[in-house]
Tab-separated table of C-alpha atoms in Angstrom:
chain	number	residue	atom	x	y	z
A	1	MET	CA	-16.554	-30.544	-27.932
A	2	ARG	CA	-15.595	-32.640	-24.915
A	3	VAL	CA	-16.773	-29.957	-22.472
A	4	ARG	CA	-20.183	-29.695	-24.142
A	5	ARG	CA	-20.750	-33.453	-23.900
A	6	SER	CA	-19.432	-33.967	-20.382
A	7	LEU	CA	-21.151	-30.958	-18.782
A	8	PRO	CA	-24.717	-32.339	-19.173
A	9	ALA	CA	-23.521	-35.707	-17.844
A	10	PHE	CA	-21.936	-33.998	-14.825
A	11	VAL	CA	-25.068	-31.928	-14.114
A	12	GLY	CA	-27.205	-35.064	-14.411
A	13	ALA	CA	-24.985	-36.990	-11.984
A	14	VAL	CA	-25.074	-34.172	-9.406
A	15	THR	CA	-28.859	-33.895	-9.719
A	16	LEU	CA	-29.252	-37.653	-9.268
A	17	ALA	CA	-27.000	-37.667	-6.188
A	18	LEU	CA	-28.893	-34.771	-4.582
A	19	GLY	CA	-32.219	-36.418	-5.332
A	20	MET	CA	-31.119	-39.660	-3.690
A	21	THR	CA	-29.868	-37.783	-0.620
A	22	LEU	CA	-33.160	-35.916	-0.223
A	23	ALA	CA	-35.146	-39.136	-0.633
A	24	ALA	CA	-33.081	-40.870	2.062
A	25	THR	CA	-33.578	-37.939	4.449
A	26	THR	CA	-37.345	-37.958	3.920
A	27	THR	CA	-37.531	-41.717	4.520
A	28	THR	CA	-35.522	-41.455	7.744
A	29	ALA	CA	-37.674	-38.647	9.102
A	30	ALA	CA	-40.855	-40.569	8.341
A	31	ALA	CA	-39.539	-43.669	10.152
A	32	VAL	CA	-39.410	-41.899	13.545
A	33	SER	CA	-42.774	-42.208	15.247
A	34	PRO	CA	-44.274	-39.268	17.152
A	35	THR	CA	-44.479	-41.433	20.294
A	36	ALA	CA	-40.711	-42.081	20.202
A	37	VAL	CA	-40.057	-38.336	20.062
A	38	GLN	CA	-42.463	-37.641	22.940
A	39	ASN	CA	-41.202	-40.528	25.106
A	40	PRO	CA	-37.504	-41.139	24.399
A	41	CYS	CA	-35.780	-44.174	25.889
A	42	GLY	CA	-34.130	-43.607	29.258
A	43	PHE	CA	-34.507	-40.552	31.471
A	44	TYR	CA	-36.469	-37.539	30.317
A	45	GLU	CA	-38.498	-34.801	31.910
A	46	THR	CA	-41.388	-32.564	31.041
A	47	HIS	CA	-42.034	-29.128	32.460
A	48	SER	CA	-43.239	-30.609	35.731
A	49	ASP	CA	-42.389	-34.335	35.918
A	50	ALA	CA	-39.454	-36.741	35.497
A	51	TYR	CA	-39.818	-40.130	33.808
A	52	TYR	CA	-37.786	-43.185	32.875
A	53	ASN	CA	-38.785	-45.053	29.711
A	54	HIS	CA	-37.504	-48.647	29.689
A	55	CYS	CA	-37.628	-49.473	25.971
A	56	THR	CA	-37.690	-53.255	25.690
A	57	SER	CA	-39.666	-55.940	23.947
A	58	ASP	CA	-38.627	-58.791	26.242
A	59	GLY	CA	-40.660	-57.757	29.307
A	60	SER	CA	-37.617	-57.422	31.571
A	61	LYS	CA	-37.520	-55.245	34.668
A	62	ILE	CA	-34.360	-53.270	35.394
A	63	LEU	CA	-32.839	-51.316	38.268
A	64	ILE	CA	-32.230	-47.617	37.730
A	65	GLU	CA	-30.441	-45.143	39.955
A	66	ILE	CA	-32.215	-41.834	40.463
A	67	ASP	CA	-30.229	-38.681	41.237
A	68	ASP	CA	-32.575	-36.881	43.589
A	69	TRP	CA	-32.269	-34.798	46.730
A	70	GLY	CA	-29.975	-36.422	49.284
A	71	PRO	CA	-28.535	-39.864	48.611
A	72	ASN	CA	-29.427	-41.393	45.242
A	73	THR	CA	-32.228	-43.950	45.249
A	74	VAL	CA	-32.594	-47.209	43.313
A	75	LYS	CA	-35.883	-48.222	41.743
A	76	CYS	CA	-37.112	-51.245	39.783
A	77	VAL	CA	-38.882	-50.291	36.546
A	78	GLY	CA	-40.720	-52.431	34.042
A	79	PRO	CA	-41.211	-51.921	30.318
A	80	GLY	CA	-42.619	-48.573	29.247
A	81	VAL	CA	-42.766	-45.203	30.950
A	82	THR	CA	-42.444	-44.895	34.739
A	83	TRP	CA	-42.986	-41.649	36.649
A	84	ILE	CA	-40.018	-41.153	38.987
A	85	GLY	CA	-40.776	-37.796	40.551
A	86	GLU	CA	-41.242	-34.109	40.056
A	87	ALA	CA	-38.840	-32.497	37.585
A	88	GLY	CA	-37.511	-30.094	40.224
A	89	ASP	CA	-36.601	-32.982	42.522
A	90	VAL	CA	-34.826	-35.275	40.014
A	91	ASP	CA	-31.568	-34.437	38.229
A	92	GLY	CA	-31.284	-37.670	36.228
A	93	ALA	CA	-31.708	-41.436	36.178
A	94	TRP	CA	-29.779	-44.271	34.530
A	95	TYR	CA	-29.683	-48.047	34.182
A	96	ILE	CA	-27.219	-49.617	36.632
A	97	GLY	CA	-26.679	-52.873	34.762
A	98	ARG	CA	-28.901	-55.222	36.759
A	99	THR	CA	-32.356	-56.681	36.468
A	100	CYS	CA	-34.809	-56.944	39.347
């Protein structure tokens, strides 16, 4: 008798837990905007170009170091996406901890 009564309760609890997990996953996926996926924060490159996206809401300008041919260069970038060169010429870029 105990097994017959507890089995439906167990199945119901598992179903509820799976349903909540799927709902949370759907909500998280919907919260990511297409623009954020296309233009991630920091360094990224497309097939032909390299960019740095300074994601900020305070309007600050920062210094980034660009790993390009020869000695690395430093550049001041403002909020939003900045083109930093051709993809074949840039190996990466990062924030160096200073504003400009």
